[in-house]
Amino acid sequence: MTEQFDIVVVGAGMVGAALATGLGQSGFSVALVDRETAPVFDPIQDPDIRVSAISAGSERYLRRLGAWGHIDGMRTTPYTRLAVWDDSINPLSSLLPRRLNRTTFSATELGVSHLGHIVENRVTQKALWDSAASQASVSLMQDDAVASIQQDSRQAAVTLASGQVLTCQLVVGADGANSVVRSLAGIGTSRDQYGQHALVASVRVAGAPGDITWQAFHPSGPRAFLPLHAASGVKSQSESWASLVWYDAPDVLARLKTLPDRDFLSEVQTAFPEELPALTHVAARASFPIARQHAHHYSHNRVVLAGDAAHTINPLAGQGVNLGFQDAECLQSLLHEAKRAGDDLATGRLLDRYEQRRRPANTRMMLAMDAFYYLFSNRIPPVHLIRNLGLGLAQRVPFARNQVARYAMGLDDGSSGPLQAWLKALPKPPFMTRHL
Ligand SMILES: Cc1cc2nc3c(=O)[nH]c(=O)nc-3n(C[C@H](O)[C@H](O)[C@H](O)COP(=O)(O)OP(=O)(O)OC[C@H]3O[C@@H](n4cnc5c(N)ncnc54)[C@H](O)[C@@H]3O)c2cc1C
C-alpha cells in the first residue's frame, strides 16, 4: 500500500516526535514512523533509567508545542542550583581550600524560578507522542522500521519493513546515533570515541527531593547526581529517587555493573563525594560508550537529519536532546516559511540554510564538552591547579558565570562575546580515538 504525505519523519524519539508535532501545527501532512511501540507511563513504576536535564530554552519550546503541561502532569523535578567542582586528590590540592575550587550556578542570582528540570526520557517521549497523535494531519506508525529510501527530482519514497510505501517531498532522519536514514542517504560521519564510558544508576536516597544537581570531577571521569521525584510506596516516607552517573574506564564500570546491589551501593557511597545523600536502594544500572559524532552533511537530496542522527556529544553537561530540540525548531520554522512561499520542501537553498544555522551551534557545544573532558580528565599537577583556580575564579566573577549559565540553559547560543572567543581557543583533546 502506498500513502502520500508532505513529510515523513523517521524516529519518534524526543526529537522526531517534537518535530512532527510542530509540523502538524503548521498544517503539514506528516507520517511519524518508529520501530518501537508507544511509550507507557504509570505513576507507580520506577523511574526510567534514561533521564535528561531539560533546559529552560527546551521547556519554552515544549510549551509552544503544547507538550510541557502533559510532561509536568506526569513527573518532573525542577532544580534551582547546579554545582561543579574538582574532587581529585593531587599534590597541589593542599594549596587550595576545598570550597575554592567550586562553582555554583543559582536561579536566584539569574532572577529565574529554576535552571531546568530533570525529566525521565519516557515521560518526555510519551507527552510528545500524545501531542503528535493529537494533530489531525500527523499519522503515527509504530512497530515498523524504515527499510529503504528512493528519491528523484519530484519526491522520495520510504519503504517500511511491513512493505508499506510512504511518498513525500522530504524525509527527516531523527532515528538516533545509529541512523539508518543517514546510511541510506549515503551521509558519512566523523566519530571520536572517548576513553570513558558512562554508568547510569536509578537509586533511592534518604530525604526529600533536592533542588540541586551537581557534578564532581575526577581524573578518571566525573561523578554526577541528578535529583528525581519523591519515592512513594516505600516504608520510609522520606526517600526520593535520584539518577547517578559515573564516568570511568570501561573495565572499571563493567566490574561495578555486576556487583551485588549492597556492594554496589557501598562502593558508590564511598567513591562519590560527601554531598551524596545516604543511598538506600538501587533499582537499575546500565552503561554506555561515549562518542562524539557529527554527520559530514545535514542533508542529501530529499533527506535531512536532526538530533542524534546529525550529532552526538559527550553527555557530561546534559545537552544532547536540548541541541536536538533546537534543530527541530529551526527546521520547523524554515519549512513553515517554504510552505507559505509555496516552495518545494527539499530545495538545496532551504536545507543549506538549516545546516548553516545549526552546524556552528552544535559544533560550539561539542567543543565546550571536549574542553571540559580535556581539562578534567588528566592528572597533570599544573592543569589541576589551573582548573581549580578557574572554577574558583568563575565563582567570583558573576558576569562570566551567568553567561555560561545562560548558554547551558539554552537562553543564549554562545555565538557572541567572550564565551565564543573562549570556545574558539579551546584545544582538541589529544587522547581520543578517531574513526572516520
Ligand atoms: C548516559 C547519557 C546521559 C544523557 N543525558 C542527557 C541529558 O541530561 N540531557 C540531554 O539533553 N541529553 C542527554 N543525553 C543525550 C540524549 O539522550 C540524546 O541526545 C537524545 O536521546 C537524542 O534524541 P533523538 O530523538 O535524536 O534520538 P533517540 O532518542 O535515539 O531516538 C531515536 C528514535 O528512532 C527510532 N528508530 C531508530 N531506528 C529506526 C528505524 N530504522 N526505523 C524506525 N525508527 C527507528 C528509535 O526507536 C527511537 O525512538 C544523554 C545520553 C547518554 C548516553
XYZ file of C-alpha atoms and ligand atoms in Angstrom:
489
model
C 0.000 0.000 0.000
C 1.229 3.498 -0.838
C 0.278 6.637 1.110
C 1.278 10.208 0.333
C 2.479 12.829 2.856
C 4.292 16.175 2.757
C 6.977 14.927 5.174
C 7.992 11.534 6.607
C 9.786 11.727 9.983
C 11.665 8.505 10.755
C 12.223 8.098 14.525
C 9.702 9.161 17.156
C 12.292 9.709 19.876
C 12.088 13.013 21.746
C 13.398 14.996 18.739
C 11.363 13.322 15.974
C 8.117 13.409 17.964
C 8.664 17.114 18.815
C 9.332 17.960 15.164
C 6.272 16.023 13.945
C 4.090 17.889 16.476
C 5.384 21.270 15.288
C 4.971 20.320 11.615
C 1.428 19.140 12.321
C 0.699 22.512 13.967
C 1.926 24.210 10.759
C -0.560 22.176 8.725
C 1.818 19.701 7.049
C 0.673 16.138 6.498
C 3.257 14.048 8.347
C 3.966 10.329 8.802
C 5.867 9.713 12.067
C 7.455 6.246 11.994
C 9.116 4.350 14.853
C 10.281 0.758 15.134
C 9.156 0.691 18.799
C 5.637 0.774 20.259
C 4.223 3.755 22.172
C 5.930 4.575 25.500
C 3.815 3.812 28.570
C 3.761 5.779 31.832
C 2.442 4.537 35.165
C 2.879 6.822 38.221
C 3.802 3.891 40.445
C 6.506 2.491 38.170
C 10.197 3.018 38.959
C 11.804 5.893 37.050
C 13.134 5.315 33.542
C 16.900 4.765 33.737
C 17.285 7.323 30.923
C 16.758 10.843 32.263
C 17.638 14.221 30.726
C 18.280 17.675 32.083
C 15.751 19.686 30.058
C 16.960 23.284 29.770
C 14.758 26.344 30.260
C 15.049 27.009 26.498
C 13.763 23.488 25.700
C 10.953 23.898 28.236
C 9.774 27.014 26.340
C 9.821 25.072 23.068
C 7.884 22.162 24.608
C 5.327 24.660 25.961
C 4.843 26.067 22.454
C 4.227 22.516 21.232
C 1.615 22.056 23.969
C 3.560 19.136 25.494
C 5.005 20.708 28.645
C 1.739 20.619 30.651
C 1.496 16.886 29.975
C 5.156 16.318 30.979
C 4.681 18.325 34.177
C 1.462 16.414 34.907
C 3.407 13.124 34.867
C 6.737 13.715 36.684
C 9.413 16.420 36.539
C 11.978 17.599 39.071
C 12.977 21.262 38.858
C 16.443 22.267 40.029
C 17.429 25.740 41.109
C 21.150 25.192 41.700
C 23.872 23.468 39.707
C 27.293 22.911 41.299
C 30.543 21.793 39.678
C 33.802 21.101 41.490
C 37.125 19.305 41.195
C 37.285 16.406 43.657
C 40.609 14.890 42.640
C 43.433 14.293 45.085
C 46.673 15.856 43.893
C 49.917 17.119 45.485
C 48.623 20.643 44.793
C 45.211 20.015 46.414
C 46.603 21.144 49.742
C 47.335 24.578 48.268
C 43.627 25.309 47.869
C 40.782 25.260 50.362
C 38.174 22.660 49.214
C 35.437 25.216 48.594
C 37.644 27.491 46.475
C 37.557 25.125 43.500
C 33.767 25.087 43.271
C 31.327 26.968 41.038
C 27.625 27.114 41.803
C 25.044 28.432 39.350
C 21.903 29.667 41.015
C 18.437 30.516 39.702
C 18.083 33.259 42.322
C 21.205 35.013 41.053
C 19.917 34.796 37.481
C 16.488 36.092 38.510
C 14.643 32.990 37.273
C 12.489 30.454 39.116
C 14.605 27.425 38.098
C 17.585 26.470 35.928
C 15.936 23.430 34.334
C 14.157 20.155 35.050
C 15.330 16.573 35.295
C 12.801 14.537 33.296
C 12.664 10.827 32.508
C 13.065 10.288 28.740
C 9.984 8.017 28.763
C 7.885 10.898 30.183
C 9.059 13.442 27.589
C 8.680 10.948 24.774
C 5.177 9.901 25.845
C 3.987 13.516 26.092
C 5.373 14.203 22.619
C 3.850 11.027 21.073
C 0.499 12.111 22.521
C 0.836 15.682 21.244
C 1.917 14.434 17.791
C -1.026 11.993 17.699
C -3.435 14.796 18.655
C -2.560 16.682 15.435
C -5.151 15.820 12.772
C -2.535 15.821 9.990
C 0.023 13.555 11.750
C -0.175 9.745 11.296
C 1.804 7.714 13.842
C 3.163 4.432 12.505
C 4.658 2.357 15.300
C 6.370 -1.017 15.406
C 7.617 -0.560 11.831
C 11.147 0.321 10.686
C 12.437 2.025 7.579
C 13.836 -0.498 5.079
C 14.787 1.600 2.031
C 14.519 5.104 0.569
C 14.283 6.038 -3.117
C 14.491 9.635 -4.271
C 14.101 11.522 -7.529
C 13.706 15.170 -8.509
C 9.995 15.207 -7.589
C 9.650 13.057 -4.476
C 11.067 10.486 -2.059
C 9.570 7.061 -1.345
C 10.180 5.421 2.050
C 9.549 1.664 2.170
C 8.888 0.238 5.631
C 9.703 -3.277 6.876
C 5.969 -4.092 6.677
C 6.049 -3.342 2.942
C 4.096 -0.086 3.243
C 5.401 2.722 0.992
C 5.231 6.391 2.058
C 5.833 9.036 -0.608
C 6.722 12.620 0.379
C 8.674 15.756 -0.515
C 11.081 15.438 2.427
C 12.340 12.600 4.687
C 13.633 13.598 8.139
C 16.075 11.178 9.786
C 15.507 11.569 13.537
C 16.384 7.939 14.176
C 19.237 8.445 16.633
C 23.001 7.977 16.673
C 22.989 4.802 14.541
C 20.658 6.385 11.990
C 19.595 4.045 9.189
C 18.211 7.032 7.246
C 21.661 8.656 7.345
C 23.277 5.469 5.951
C 20.589 5.007 3.294
C 21.182 8.615 2.168
C 24.931 7.928 1.958
C 25.863 10.598 4.536
C 29.121 9.791 6.377
C 30.163 10.851 9.875
C 33.276 11.868 11.814
C 33.413 9.892 15.036
C 35.655 10.332 18.073
C 35.447 7.693 20.781
C 36.190 8.960 24.296
C 38.229 6.761 26.645
C 35.440 6.891 29.224
C 32.083 5.103 29.356
C 29.124 6.255 31.495
C 27.387 4.089 34.089
C 23.894 5.346 34.943
C 22.039 4.111 38.047
C 18.487 4.724 39.304
C 18.737 4.847 43.095
C 16.717 5.858 46.130
C 18.292 8.205 48.668
C 17.343 9.333 52.157
C 15.463 12.628 52.281
C 13.013 14.608 50.180
C 13.906 15.532 46.559
C 16.666 18.130 46.465
C 16.817 21.268 44.351
C 20.459 20.868 43.380
C 22.175 18.844 40.664
C 25.950 18.504 40.891
C 28.974 17.057 39.181
C 32.327 16.330 40.860
C 35.298 15.907 38.532
C 37.924 13.172 38.987
C 40.810 12.432 36.600
C 39.104 9.120 35.723
C 35.840 10.958 34.910
C 33.041 12.949 36.563
C 30.504 11.650 39.091
C 27.101 13.314 38.875
C 23.908 13.495 40.929
C 20.514 14.328 39.365
C 17.571 14.596 41.776
C 14.240 12.951 40.919
C 10.747 12.804 42.490
C 9.754 11.596 45.975
C 9.573 7.816 46.351
C 6.038 6.651 47.057
C 5.012 3.307 48.475
C 8.279 2.696 50.315
C 8.324 2.114 54.069
C 10.087 5.334 54.874
C 8.173 8.381 53.658
C 11.318 10.460 53.450
C 13.027 8.870 50.483
C 13.406 10.164 46.969
C 14.680 8.858 43.657
C 17.863 10.089 42.013
C 19.892 9.321 38.936
C 23.646 8.870 39.344
C 26.179 8.957 36.526
C 29.699 7.573 36.979
C 32.102 8.173 34.072
C 35.169 5.923 34.053
C 37.232 3.376 32.107
C 35.080 0.603 30.555
C 36.650 -2.194 32.676
C 36.019 -0.288 35.938
C 32.355 0.195 35.031
C 31.959 -3.417 33.819
C 33.001 -4.600 37.305
C 30.688 -2.111 39.063
C 27.757 -3.148 36.896
C 27.943 -6.777 38.005
C 28.420 -6.171 41.760
C 25.610 -7.360 44.088
C 23.298 -4.423 44.970
C 24.657 -3.997 48.508
C 28.292 -3.918 47.387
C 27.420 -1.554 44.547
C 25.689 0.896 46.904
C 28.555 0.790 49.365
C 31.171 1.360 46.649
C 29.221 4.298 45.183
C 28.684 5.826 48.639
C 32.447 5.717 49.241
C 33.526 6.880 45.781
C 31.039 9.732 45.398
C 31.626 12.988 47.321
C 30.180 13.588 50.780
C 27.374 15.662 49.190
C 25.696 12.396 48.075
C 22.753 11.653 50.420
C 22.654 8.188 52.048
C 21.812 5.552 49.409
C 19.010 3.157 50.347
C 18.248 1.155 47.185
C 19.392 0.618 43.592
C 16.679 -0.200 41.053
C 18.617 -0.320 37.757
C 22.079 0.160 36.246
C 23.253 0.469 32.636
C 26.421 1.638 30.943
C 27.007 3.409 27.638
C 30.094 4.078 25.499
C 30.606 7.794 24.890
C 31.389 9.169 21.468
C 31.321 12.473 19.686
C 29.870 12.057 16.221
C 28.997 14.628 13.571
C 27.423 13.955 10.162
C 29.503 15.277 7.248
C 26.340 16.892 5.854
C 22.953 17.508 7.456
C 21.099 16.762 4.211
C 21.360 14.980 0.886
C 18.752 15.493 -1.842
C 15.375 14.921 -0.121
C 16.773 13.617 3.198
C 17.619 15.835 6.181
C 18.927 14.846 9.649
C 18.007 16.135 13.127
C 19.020 15.327 16.721
C 21.409 12.455 17.448
C 21.195 11.306 13.812
C 23.102 14.511 12.932
C 25.299 14.836 16.057
C 26.031 13.143 19.364
C 28.042 14.865 22.071
C 29.640 13.907 25.371
C 26.691 13.808 27.822
C 28.672 15.327 30.697
C 26.748 18.616 30.590
C 23.433 17.018 29.574
C 22.970 18.960 26.339
C 22.246 16.256 23.687
C 18.484 16.413 23.454
C 18.459 20.170 24.034
C 20.519 20.604 20.836
C 18.147 18.192 19.058
C 15.139 20.310 20.064
C 16.920 23.386 18.652
C 17.429 21.510 15.348
C 13.722 20.597 15.287
C 12.605 24.159 15.996
C 14.902 25.594 13.312
C 13.826 23.065 10.660
C 10.170 23.535 11.501
C 10.401 27.308 11.058
C 12.254 27.055 7.688
C 9.699 24.523 6.394
C 6.872 26.778 7.553
C 8.388 29.657 5.502
C 8.752 27.395 2.443
C 5.121 26.294 2.723
C 3.938 29.904 2.900
C 6.017 30.727 -0.208
C 4.655 27.645 -1.996
C 8.192 26.227 -2.445
C 9.315 22.612 -2.703
C 10.193 21.446 0.849
C 13.563 19.998 -0.162
C 15.292 22.785 -2.086
C 19.065 22.949 -1.642
C 18.679 26.576 -0.509
C 16.337 25.667 2.376
C 18.352 22.663 3.538
C 21.644 24.600 3.293
C 20.161 27.363 5.456
C 19.215 24.757 8.045
C 22.789 23.432 8.171
C 24.277 26.960 8.194
C 22.190 27.795 11.261
C 22.599 24.552 13.204
C 26.093 23.225 12.475
C 28.009 26.121 14.119
C 25.841 25.975 17.280
C 26.196 22.187 17.553
C 29.951 22.405 16.951
C 30.332 25.065 19.666
C 28.675 22.821 22.225
C 30.848 19.851 21.165
C 33.974 21.974 21.613
C 32.841 23.093 25.056
C 32.288 19.448 26.118
C 35.724 18.492 24.784
C 37.307 21.306 26.764
C 35.747 20.032 29.978
C 36.770 16.474 29.139
C 40.354 17.525 28.371
C 40.799 19.856 31.331
C 39.374 17.478 33.912
C 40.419 14.035 32.659
C 44.107 14.224 33.457
C 46.416 14.111 36.436
C 48.987 16.752 35.431
C 49.504 18.991 38.523
C 49.691 22.383 36.694
C 46.466 21.586 34.811
C 44.920 20.595 38.131
C 45.906 23.956 39.610
C 44.641 25.900 36.580
C 41.243 24.196 36.589
C 40.849 24.713 40.319
C 41.745 28.368 40.013
C 39.409 28.590 37.016
C 36.474 27.185 38.987
C 37.293 29.440 41.949
C 37.572 32.465 39.663
C 34.317 31.605 37.886
C 32.597 31.588 41.267
C 33.912 35.088 41.940
C 33.073 36.602 38.530
C 29.269 36.602 38.396
C 29.099 38.037 34.849
C 31.117 35.157 33.336
C 29.316 32.596 35.445
C 25.895 33.904 34.473
C 26.839 33.941 30.787
C 27.866 30.271 30.957
C 24.617 29.506 32.810
C 22.501 31.198 30.137
C 24.327 29.172 27.454
C 23.711 25.896 29.338
C 20.066 26.870 29.879
C 19.555 27.272 26.130
C 18.807 31.005 26.523
C 21.979 32.095 24.685
C 23.526 30.234 21.727
C 27.117 31.110 22.667
C 27.659 32.799 19.294
C 28.857 36.139 20.597
C 31.094 37.761 23.166
C 33.774 36.279 25.413
C 32.164 32.842 25.518
C 32.676 32.403 21.763
C 36.285 33.621 21.991
C 36.928 31.100 24.764
C 35.308 28.262 22.814
C 37.359 29.101 19.698
C 40.599 28.991 21.666
C 39.954 25.525 23.076
C 42.439 22.734 22.339
C 41.295 19.449 20.798
C 41.678 16.511 23.224
C 44.778 14.631 22.113
C 43.820 11.239 23.505
C 40.601 10.425 21.721
C 40.343 7.617 19.163
C 39.218 8.840 15.755
C 37.094 6.711 13.436
C 36.187 8.284 10.122
C 24.335 8.490 29.643
C 23.634 9.568 28.876
C 23.059 10.654 29.535
C 22.421 11.677 28.814
N 21.923 12.762 29.492
C 21.366 13.788 28.795
C 20.852 14.954 29.459
O 20.895 15.073 30.699
N 20.325 15.959 28.707
C 20.291 15.873 27.337
O 19.851 16.841 26.693
N 20.742 14.793 26.683
C 21.275 13.744 27.374
N 21.747 12.647 26.705
C 21.609 12.595 25.239
C 20.171 12.289 24.829
O 19.728 11.085 25.443
C 20.091 12.171 23.313
O 20.667 13.323 22.734
C 18.637 12.075 22.856
O 18.022 10.903 23.354
C 18.569 12.052 21.329
O 17.210 12.045 20.937
P 16.819 11.649 19.451
O 15.329 11.743 19.418
O 17.615 12.432 18.477
O 17.307 10.141 19.272
P 16.835 8.798 20.077
O 16.448 9.116 21.472
O 17.945 7.812 19.867
O 15.539 8.343 19.284
C 15.603 7.699 18.030
C 14.257 7.023 17.734
O 14.319 6.450 16.436
C 13.782 5.126 16.444
N 14.450 4.383 15.367
C 15.759 4.052 15.270
N 15.992 3.411 14.109
C 14.811 3.340 13.460
C 14.421 2.798 12.203
N 15.305 2.200 11.375
N 13.127 2.899 11.811
C 12.218 3.490 12.634
N 12.546 4.033 13.841
C 13.822 3.962 14.246
C 14.102 4.614 17.848
O 13.208 3.581 18.247
C 13.931 5.882 18.699
O 12.609 6.040 19.174
C 22.353 11.601 27.401
C 22.896 10.489 26.725
C 23.532 9.486 27.445
C 24.123 8.297 26.693
